[in-house]
PDB file of C-alpha atoms and ligand atoms in Angstrom:
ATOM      1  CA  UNK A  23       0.000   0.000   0.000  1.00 96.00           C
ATOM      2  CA  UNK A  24       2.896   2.322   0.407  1.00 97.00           C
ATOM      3  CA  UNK A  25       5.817   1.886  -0.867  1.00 97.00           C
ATOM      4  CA  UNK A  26       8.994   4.271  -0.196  1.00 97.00           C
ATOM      5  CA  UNK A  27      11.994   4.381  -2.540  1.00 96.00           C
ATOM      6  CA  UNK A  28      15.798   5.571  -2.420  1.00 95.00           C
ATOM      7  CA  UNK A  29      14.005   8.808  -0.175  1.00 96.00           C
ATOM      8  CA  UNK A  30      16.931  11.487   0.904  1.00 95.00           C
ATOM      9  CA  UNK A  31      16.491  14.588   3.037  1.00 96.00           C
ATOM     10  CA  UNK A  32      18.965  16.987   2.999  1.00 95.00           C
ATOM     11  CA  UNK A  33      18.445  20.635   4.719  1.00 94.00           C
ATOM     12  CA  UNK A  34      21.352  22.496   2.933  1.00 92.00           C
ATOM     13  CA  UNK A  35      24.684  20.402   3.764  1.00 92.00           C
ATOM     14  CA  UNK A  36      22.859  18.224   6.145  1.00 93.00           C
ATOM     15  CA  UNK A  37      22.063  15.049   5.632  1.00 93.00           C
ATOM     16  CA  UNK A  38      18.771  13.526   7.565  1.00 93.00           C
ATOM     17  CA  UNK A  39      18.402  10.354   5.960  1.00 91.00           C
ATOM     18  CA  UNK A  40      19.986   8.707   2.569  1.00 92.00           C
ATOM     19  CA  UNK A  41      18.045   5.917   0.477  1.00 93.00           C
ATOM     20  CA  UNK A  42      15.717   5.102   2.878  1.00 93.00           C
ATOM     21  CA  UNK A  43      13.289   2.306   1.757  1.00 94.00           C
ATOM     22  CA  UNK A  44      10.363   1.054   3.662  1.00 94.00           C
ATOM     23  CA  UNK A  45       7.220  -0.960   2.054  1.00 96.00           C
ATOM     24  CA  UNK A  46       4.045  -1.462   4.089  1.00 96.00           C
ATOM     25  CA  UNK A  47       0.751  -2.823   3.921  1.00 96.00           C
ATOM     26  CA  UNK A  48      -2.994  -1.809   4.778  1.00 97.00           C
ATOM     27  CA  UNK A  49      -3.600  -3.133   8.765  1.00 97.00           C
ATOM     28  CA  UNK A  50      -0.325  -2.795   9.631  1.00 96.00           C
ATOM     29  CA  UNK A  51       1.083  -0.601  12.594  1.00 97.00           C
ATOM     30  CA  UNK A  52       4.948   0.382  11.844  1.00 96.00           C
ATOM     31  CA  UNK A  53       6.952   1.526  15.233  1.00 95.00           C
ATOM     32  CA  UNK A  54       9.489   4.786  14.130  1.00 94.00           C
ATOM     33  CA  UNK A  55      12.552   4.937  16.945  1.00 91.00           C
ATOM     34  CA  UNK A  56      15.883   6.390  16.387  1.00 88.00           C
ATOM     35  CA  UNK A  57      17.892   8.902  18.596  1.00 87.00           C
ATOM     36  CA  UNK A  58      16.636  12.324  18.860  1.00 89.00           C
ATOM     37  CA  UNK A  59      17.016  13.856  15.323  1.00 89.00           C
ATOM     38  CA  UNK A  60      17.709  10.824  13.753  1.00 91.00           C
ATOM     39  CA  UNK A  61      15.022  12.368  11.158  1.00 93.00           C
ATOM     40  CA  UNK A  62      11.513   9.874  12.392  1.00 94.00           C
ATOM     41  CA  UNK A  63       9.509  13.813  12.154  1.00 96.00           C
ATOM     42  CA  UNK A  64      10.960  14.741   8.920  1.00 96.00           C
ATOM     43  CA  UNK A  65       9.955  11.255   7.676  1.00 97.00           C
ATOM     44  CA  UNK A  66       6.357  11.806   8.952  1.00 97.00           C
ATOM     45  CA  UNK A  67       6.254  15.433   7.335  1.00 97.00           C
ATOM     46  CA  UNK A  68       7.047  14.190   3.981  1.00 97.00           C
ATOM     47  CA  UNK A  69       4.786  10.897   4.354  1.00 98.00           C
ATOM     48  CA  UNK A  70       2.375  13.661   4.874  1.00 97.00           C
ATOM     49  CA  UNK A  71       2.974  15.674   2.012  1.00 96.00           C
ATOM     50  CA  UNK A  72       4.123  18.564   3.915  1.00 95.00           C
ATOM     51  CA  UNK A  73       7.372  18.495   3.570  1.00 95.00           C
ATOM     52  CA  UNK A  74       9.248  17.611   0.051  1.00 96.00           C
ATOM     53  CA  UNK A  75      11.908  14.804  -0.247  1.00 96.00           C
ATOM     54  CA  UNK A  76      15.383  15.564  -1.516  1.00 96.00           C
ATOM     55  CA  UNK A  77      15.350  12.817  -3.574  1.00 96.00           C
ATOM     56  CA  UNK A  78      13.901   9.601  -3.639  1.00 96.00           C
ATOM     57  CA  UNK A  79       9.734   8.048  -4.452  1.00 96.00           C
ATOM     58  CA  UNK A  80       7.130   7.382  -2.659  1.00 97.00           C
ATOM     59  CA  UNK A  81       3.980   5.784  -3.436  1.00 97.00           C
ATOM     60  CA  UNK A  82       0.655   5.339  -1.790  1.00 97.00           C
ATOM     61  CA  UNK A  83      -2.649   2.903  -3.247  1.00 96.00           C
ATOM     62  CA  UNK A  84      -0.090   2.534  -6.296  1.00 95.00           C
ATOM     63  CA  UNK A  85      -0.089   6.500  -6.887  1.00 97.00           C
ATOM     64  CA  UNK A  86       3.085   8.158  -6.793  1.00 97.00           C
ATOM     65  CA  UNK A  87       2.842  11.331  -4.400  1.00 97.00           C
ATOM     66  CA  UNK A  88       4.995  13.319  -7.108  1.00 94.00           C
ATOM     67  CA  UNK A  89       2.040  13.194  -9.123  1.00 94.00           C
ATOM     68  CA  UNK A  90      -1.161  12.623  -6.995  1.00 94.00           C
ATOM     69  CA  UNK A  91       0.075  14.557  -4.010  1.00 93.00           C
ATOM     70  CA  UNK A  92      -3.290  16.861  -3.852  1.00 92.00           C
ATOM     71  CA  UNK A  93      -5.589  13.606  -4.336  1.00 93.00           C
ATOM     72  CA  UNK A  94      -3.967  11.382  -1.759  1.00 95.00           C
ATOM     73  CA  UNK A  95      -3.498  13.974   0.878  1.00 94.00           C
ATOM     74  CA  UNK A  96      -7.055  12.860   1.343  1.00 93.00           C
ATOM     75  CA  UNK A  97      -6.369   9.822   2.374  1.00 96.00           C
ATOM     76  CA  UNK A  98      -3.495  10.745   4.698  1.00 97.00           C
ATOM     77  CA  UNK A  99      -3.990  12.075   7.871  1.00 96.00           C
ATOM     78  CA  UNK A 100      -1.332  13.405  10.235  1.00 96.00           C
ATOM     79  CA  UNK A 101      -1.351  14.261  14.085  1.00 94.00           C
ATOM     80  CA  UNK A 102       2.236  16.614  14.800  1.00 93.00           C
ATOM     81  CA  UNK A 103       4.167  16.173  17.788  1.00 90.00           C
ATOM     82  CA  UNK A 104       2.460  19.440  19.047  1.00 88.00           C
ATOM     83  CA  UNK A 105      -0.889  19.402  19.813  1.00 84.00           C
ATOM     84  CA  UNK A 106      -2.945  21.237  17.403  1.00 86.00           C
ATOM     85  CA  UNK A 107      -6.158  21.880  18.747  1.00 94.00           C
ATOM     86  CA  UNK A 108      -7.861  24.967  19.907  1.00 96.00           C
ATOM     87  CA  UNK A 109      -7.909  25.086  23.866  1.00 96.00           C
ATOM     88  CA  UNK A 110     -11.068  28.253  24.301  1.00 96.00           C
ATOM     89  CA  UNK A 111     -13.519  25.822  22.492  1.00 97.00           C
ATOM     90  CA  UNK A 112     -15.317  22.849  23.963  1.00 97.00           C
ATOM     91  CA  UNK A 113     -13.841  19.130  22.850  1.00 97.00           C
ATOM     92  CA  UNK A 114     -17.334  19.019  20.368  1.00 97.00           C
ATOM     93  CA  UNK A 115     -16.969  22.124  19.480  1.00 97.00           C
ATOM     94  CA  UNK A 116     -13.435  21.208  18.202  1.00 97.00           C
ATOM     95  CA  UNK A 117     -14.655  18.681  16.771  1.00 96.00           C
ATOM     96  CA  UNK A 118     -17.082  20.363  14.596  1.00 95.00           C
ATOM     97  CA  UNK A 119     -14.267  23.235  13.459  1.00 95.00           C
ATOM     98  CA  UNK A 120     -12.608  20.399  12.213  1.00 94.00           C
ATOM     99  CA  UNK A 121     -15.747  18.906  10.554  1.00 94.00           C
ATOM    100  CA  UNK A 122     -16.112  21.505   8.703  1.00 92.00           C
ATOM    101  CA  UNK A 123     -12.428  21.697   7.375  1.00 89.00           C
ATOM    102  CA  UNK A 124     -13.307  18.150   5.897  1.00 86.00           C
ATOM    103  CA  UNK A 125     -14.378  17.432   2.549  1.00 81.00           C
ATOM    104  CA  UNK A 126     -16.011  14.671   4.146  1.00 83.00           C
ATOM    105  CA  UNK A 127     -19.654  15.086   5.794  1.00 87.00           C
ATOM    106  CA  UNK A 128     -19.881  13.480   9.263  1.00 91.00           C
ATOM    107  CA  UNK A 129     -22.876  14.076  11.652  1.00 94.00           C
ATOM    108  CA  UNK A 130     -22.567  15.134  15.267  1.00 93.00           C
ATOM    109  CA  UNK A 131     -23.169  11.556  16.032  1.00 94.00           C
ATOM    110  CA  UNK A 132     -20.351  10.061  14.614  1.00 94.00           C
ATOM    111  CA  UNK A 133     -18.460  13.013  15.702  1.00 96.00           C
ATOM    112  CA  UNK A 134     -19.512  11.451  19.463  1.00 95.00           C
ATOM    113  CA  UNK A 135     -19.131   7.942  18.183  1.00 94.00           C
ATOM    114  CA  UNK A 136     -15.483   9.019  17.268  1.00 94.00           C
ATOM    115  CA  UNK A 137     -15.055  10.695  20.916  1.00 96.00           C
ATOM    116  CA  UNK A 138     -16.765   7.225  22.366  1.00 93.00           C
ATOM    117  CA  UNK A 139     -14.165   5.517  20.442  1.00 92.00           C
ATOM    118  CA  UNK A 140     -11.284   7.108  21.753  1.00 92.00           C
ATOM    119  CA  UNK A 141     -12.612   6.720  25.209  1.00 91.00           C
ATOM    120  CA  UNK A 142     -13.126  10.723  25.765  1.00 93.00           C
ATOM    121  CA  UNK A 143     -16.115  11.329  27.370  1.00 87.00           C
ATOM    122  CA  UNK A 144     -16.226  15.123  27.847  1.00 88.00           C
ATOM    123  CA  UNK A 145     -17.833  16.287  24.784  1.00 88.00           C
ATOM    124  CA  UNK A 146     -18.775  20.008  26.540  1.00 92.00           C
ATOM    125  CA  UNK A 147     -15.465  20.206  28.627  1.00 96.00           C
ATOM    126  CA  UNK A 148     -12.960  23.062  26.794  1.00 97.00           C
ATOM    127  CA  UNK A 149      -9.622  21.657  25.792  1.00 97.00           C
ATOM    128  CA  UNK A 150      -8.303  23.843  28.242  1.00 96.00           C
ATOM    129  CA  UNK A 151      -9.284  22.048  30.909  1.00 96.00           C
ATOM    130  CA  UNK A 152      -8.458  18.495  29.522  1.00 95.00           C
ATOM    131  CA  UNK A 153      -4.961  16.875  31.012  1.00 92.00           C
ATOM    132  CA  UNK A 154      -2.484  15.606  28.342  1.00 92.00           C
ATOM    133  CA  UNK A 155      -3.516  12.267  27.579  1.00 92.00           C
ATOM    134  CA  UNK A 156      -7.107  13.712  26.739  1.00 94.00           C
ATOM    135  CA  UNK A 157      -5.913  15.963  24.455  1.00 94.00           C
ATOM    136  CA  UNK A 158      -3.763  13.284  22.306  1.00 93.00           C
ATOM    137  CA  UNK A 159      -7.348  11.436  22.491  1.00 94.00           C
ATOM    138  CA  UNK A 160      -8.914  14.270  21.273  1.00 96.00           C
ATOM    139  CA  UNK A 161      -6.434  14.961  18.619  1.00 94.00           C
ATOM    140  CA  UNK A 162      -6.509  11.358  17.312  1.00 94.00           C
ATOM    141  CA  UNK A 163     -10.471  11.565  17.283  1.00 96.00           C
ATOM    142  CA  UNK A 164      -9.940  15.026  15.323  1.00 96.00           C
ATOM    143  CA  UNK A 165      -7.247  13.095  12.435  1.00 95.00           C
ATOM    144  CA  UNK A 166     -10.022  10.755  12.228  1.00 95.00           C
ATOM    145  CA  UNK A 167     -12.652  12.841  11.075  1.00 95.00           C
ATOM    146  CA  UNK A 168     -11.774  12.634   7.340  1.00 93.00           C
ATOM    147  CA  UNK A 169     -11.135   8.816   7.481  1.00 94.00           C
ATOM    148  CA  UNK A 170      -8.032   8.012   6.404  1.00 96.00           C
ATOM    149  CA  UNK A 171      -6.416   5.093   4.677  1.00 97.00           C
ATOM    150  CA  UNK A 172      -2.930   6.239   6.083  1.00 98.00           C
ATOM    151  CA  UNK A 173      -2.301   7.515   9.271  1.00 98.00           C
ATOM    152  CA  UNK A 174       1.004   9.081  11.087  1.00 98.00           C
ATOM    153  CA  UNK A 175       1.339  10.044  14.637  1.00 97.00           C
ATOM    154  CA  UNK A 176       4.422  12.454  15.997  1.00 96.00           C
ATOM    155  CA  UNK A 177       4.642  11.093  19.178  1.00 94.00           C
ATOM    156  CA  UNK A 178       1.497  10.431  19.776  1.00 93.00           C
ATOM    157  CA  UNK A 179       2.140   8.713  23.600  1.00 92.00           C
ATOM    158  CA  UNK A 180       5.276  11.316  24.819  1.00 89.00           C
ATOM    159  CA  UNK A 181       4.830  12.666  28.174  1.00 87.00           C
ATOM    160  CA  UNK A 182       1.230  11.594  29.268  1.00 91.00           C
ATOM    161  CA  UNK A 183      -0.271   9.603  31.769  1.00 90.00           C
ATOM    162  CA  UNK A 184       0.058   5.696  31.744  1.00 90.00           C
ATOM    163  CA  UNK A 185      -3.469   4.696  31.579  1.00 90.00           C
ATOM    164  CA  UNK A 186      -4.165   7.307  28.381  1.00 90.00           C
ATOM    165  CA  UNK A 187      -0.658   5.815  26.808  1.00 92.00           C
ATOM    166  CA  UNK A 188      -2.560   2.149  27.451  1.00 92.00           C
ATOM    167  CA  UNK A 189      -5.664   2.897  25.824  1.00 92.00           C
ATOM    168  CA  UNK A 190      -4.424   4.884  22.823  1.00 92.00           C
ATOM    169  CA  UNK A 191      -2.427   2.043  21.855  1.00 93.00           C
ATOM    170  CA  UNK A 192      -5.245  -0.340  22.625  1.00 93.00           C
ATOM    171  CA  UNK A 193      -7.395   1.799  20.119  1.00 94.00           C
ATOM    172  CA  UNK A 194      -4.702   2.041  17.515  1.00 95.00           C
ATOM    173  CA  UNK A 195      -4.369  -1.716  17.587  1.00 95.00           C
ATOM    174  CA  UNK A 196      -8.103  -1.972  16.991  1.00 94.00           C
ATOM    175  CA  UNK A 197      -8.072   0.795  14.286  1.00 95.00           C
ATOM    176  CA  UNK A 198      -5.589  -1.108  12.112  1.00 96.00           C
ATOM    177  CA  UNK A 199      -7.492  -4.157  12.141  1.00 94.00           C
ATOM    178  CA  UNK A 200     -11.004  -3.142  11.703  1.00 94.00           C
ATOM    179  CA  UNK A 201     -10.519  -0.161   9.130  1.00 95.00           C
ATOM    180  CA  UNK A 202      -7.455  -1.758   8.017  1.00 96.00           C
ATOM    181  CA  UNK A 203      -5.537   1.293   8.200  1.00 97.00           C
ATOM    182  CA  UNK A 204      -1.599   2.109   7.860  1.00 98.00           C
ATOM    183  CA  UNK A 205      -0.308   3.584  11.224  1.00 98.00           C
ATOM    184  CA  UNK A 206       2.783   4.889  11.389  1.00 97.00           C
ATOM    185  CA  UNK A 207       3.739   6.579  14.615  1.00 95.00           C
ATOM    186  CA  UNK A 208       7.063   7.270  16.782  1.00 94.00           C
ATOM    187  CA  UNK A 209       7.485   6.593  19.933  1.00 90.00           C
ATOM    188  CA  UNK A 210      10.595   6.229  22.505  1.00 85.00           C
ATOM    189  CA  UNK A 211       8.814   3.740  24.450  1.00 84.00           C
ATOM    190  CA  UNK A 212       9.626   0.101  23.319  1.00 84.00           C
ATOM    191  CA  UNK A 213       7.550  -1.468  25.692  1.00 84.00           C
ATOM    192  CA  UNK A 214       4.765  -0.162  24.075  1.00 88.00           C
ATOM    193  CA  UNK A 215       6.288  -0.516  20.592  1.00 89.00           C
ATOM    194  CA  UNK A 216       5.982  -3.970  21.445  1.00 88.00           C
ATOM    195  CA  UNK A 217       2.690  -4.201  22.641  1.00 89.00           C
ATOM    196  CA  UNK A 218       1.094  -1.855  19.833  1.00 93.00           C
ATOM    197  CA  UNK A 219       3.009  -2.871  16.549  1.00 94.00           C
ATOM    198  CA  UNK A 220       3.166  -5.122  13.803  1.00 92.00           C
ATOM    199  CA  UNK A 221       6.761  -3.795  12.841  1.00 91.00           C
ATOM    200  CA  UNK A 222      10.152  -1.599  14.001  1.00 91.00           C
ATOM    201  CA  UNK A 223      11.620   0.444  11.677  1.00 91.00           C
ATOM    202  CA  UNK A 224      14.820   2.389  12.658  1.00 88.00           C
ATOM    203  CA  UNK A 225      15.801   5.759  11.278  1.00 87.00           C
ATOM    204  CA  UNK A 226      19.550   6.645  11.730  1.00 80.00           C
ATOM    205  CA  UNK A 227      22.520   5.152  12.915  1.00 75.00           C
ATOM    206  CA  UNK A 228      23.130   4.472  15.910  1.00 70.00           C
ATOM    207  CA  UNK A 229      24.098   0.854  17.095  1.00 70.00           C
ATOM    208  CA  UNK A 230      21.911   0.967  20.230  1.00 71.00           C
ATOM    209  CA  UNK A 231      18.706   1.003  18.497  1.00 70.00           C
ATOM    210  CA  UNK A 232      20.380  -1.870  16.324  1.00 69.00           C
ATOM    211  CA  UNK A 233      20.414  -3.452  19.400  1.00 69.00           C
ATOM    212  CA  UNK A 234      17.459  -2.829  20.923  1.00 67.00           C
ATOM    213  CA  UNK A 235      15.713  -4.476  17.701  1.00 66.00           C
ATOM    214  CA  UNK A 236      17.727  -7.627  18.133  1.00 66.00           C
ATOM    215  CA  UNK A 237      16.426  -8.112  21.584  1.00 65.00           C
ATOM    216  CA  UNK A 238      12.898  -6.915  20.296  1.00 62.00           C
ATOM    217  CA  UNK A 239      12.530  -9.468  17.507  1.00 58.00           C
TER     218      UNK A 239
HETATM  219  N1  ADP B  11      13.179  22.887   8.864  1.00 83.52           N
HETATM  220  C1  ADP B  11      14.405  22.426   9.155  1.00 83.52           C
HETATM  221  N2  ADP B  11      15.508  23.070   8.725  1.00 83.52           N
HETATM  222  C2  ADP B  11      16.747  22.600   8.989  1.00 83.52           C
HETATM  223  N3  ADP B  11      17.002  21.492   9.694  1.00 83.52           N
HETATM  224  C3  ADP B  11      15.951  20.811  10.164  1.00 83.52           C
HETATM  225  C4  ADP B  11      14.594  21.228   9.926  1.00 83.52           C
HETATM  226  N4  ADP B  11      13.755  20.338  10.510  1.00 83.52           N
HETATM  227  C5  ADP B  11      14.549  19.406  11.089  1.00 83.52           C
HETATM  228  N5  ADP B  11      15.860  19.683  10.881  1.00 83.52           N
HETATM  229  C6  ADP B  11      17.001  18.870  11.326  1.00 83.52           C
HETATM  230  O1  ADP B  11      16.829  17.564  10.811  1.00 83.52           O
HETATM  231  C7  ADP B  11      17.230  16.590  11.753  1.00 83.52           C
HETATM  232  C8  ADP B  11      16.088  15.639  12.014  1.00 83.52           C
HETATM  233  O2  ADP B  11      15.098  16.266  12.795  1.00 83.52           O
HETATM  234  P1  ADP B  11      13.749  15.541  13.217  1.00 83.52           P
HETATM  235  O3  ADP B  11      13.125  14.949  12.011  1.00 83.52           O
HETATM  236  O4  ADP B  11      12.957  16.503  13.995  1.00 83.52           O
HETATM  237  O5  ADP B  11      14.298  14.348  14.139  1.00 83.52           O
HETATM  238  P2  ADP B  11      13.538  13.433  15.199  1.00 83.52           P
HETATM  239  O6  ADP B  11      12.074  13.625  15.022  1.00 83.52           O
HETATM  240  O7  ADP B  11      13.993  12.031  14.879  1.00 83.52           O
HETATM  241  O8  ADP B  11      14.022  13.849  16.553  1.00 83.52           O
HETATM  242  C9  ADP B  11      17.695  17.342  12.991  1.00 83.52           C
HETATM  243  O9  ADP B  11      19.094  17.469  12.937  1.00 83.52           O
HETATM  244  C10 ADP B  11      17.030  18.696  12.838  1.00 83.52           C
HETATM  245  O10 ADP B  11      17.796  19.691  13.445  1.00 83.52           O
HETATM  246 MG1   MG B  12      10.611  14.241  16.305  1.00 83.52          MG
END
């Protein structure tokens, strides 16, 4: 379903990654560690179409994104490492904003149904007052508004609480199988990349993520 060829990043002189290649089916959920700026956000960016490649193709439902990029960004959806939400406005209320930014048409009660789904029950609370884990809930419900065949996460488990971190993975696990969606997320947790994917994939160099896969597979 998406297939990644020979991709380079360069910004200027730098180097972020050289002939990367990666292949990956529908239903699967692919684990992205490496060292801090080993290059796992660029990847995302330019998975999303948001950032250009240096070099390199990628391809997604057979369509390469050099060609198609407009028509598949609807079938991409993409949750940064910062939360993008807006915190003055009630979850729902977010929820419908981002609605409306869709080309797709989805009524208030699947807008709830998506809330349900994620296990965030506080459809009139403002974002302001949700705690972290909430808010990556709420952000995942929001990327899923437009229901997408491909879907990358920035971090989508850093720095919240451990029962949140549990049940997002649980739901990602259960996304990929029942929509048969692509995940593709980072995380620096491997206990969880354990529990949560189907695959590792490392970006960079450096041995001790070499190493850590060993013991992981
Ligand atoms: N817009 C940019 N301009 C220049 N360098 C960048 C830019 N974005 C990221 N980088 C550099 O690219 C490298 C990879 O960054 P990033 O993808 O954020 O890594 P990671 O997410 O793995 O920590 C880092 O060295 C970072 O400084
Ligand atoms: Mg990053």
């Amino acid at each position: 379903m998406l297939e990644v060829k020979s991709l380079s990043k360069k910004y200027g002189e730098k180097t972020v990654f050289e002939d990367l290649e990666l292949s990956a089916e529908a239903g699967e959920i692919i684990g992205l560690v490496g060292e801090n700026g080993a290059g796992k956000s660029t990847l995302l960016k330019i998975l999303a179409t948001l950032s250009l490649p240096s070099s390199g193709e990628i391809s997604l439902m057979n369509q390469t994104y050099r060609k198609n990029e407009k028509k598949l960004r609807e079938y991409i959806a993409y949750v940064p490492q910062d939360i993008a939400l807006f915190e003055e406005l009630t979850v729902m209320e977010n929820m419908k904003f981002f609605q409306k930014l869709s080309r797709k048409k989805v009524s208030k009660e699947d807008l709830k149904a998506l809330l349900s789904s994620v296990n965030l029950q506080a459809d009139q609370v403002k974002v302001s007052n949700l705690s972290g884990g909430m808010k990556r809930k709420l952000n995942l419900a929001v990327s899923l508004i437009s229901d997408p065949k491909l879907l990358l996460l920035d971090e989508p488990t850093a720095g919240i609480d451990l029962r949140s971190r549990i049940e997002i993975g649980a739901f990602l696990k259960k996304l990929a199988l029942e929509k048969n969606i692509l995940i593709i997320y980072t995380s620096h947790d491997m206990n969880e990349i354990e529990q949560v994917c189907s695959r590792v994939v490392i970006i960079g160099e450096d041995p001790f993520y070499s190493k850590i896969l060993k013991d992981f597979l």
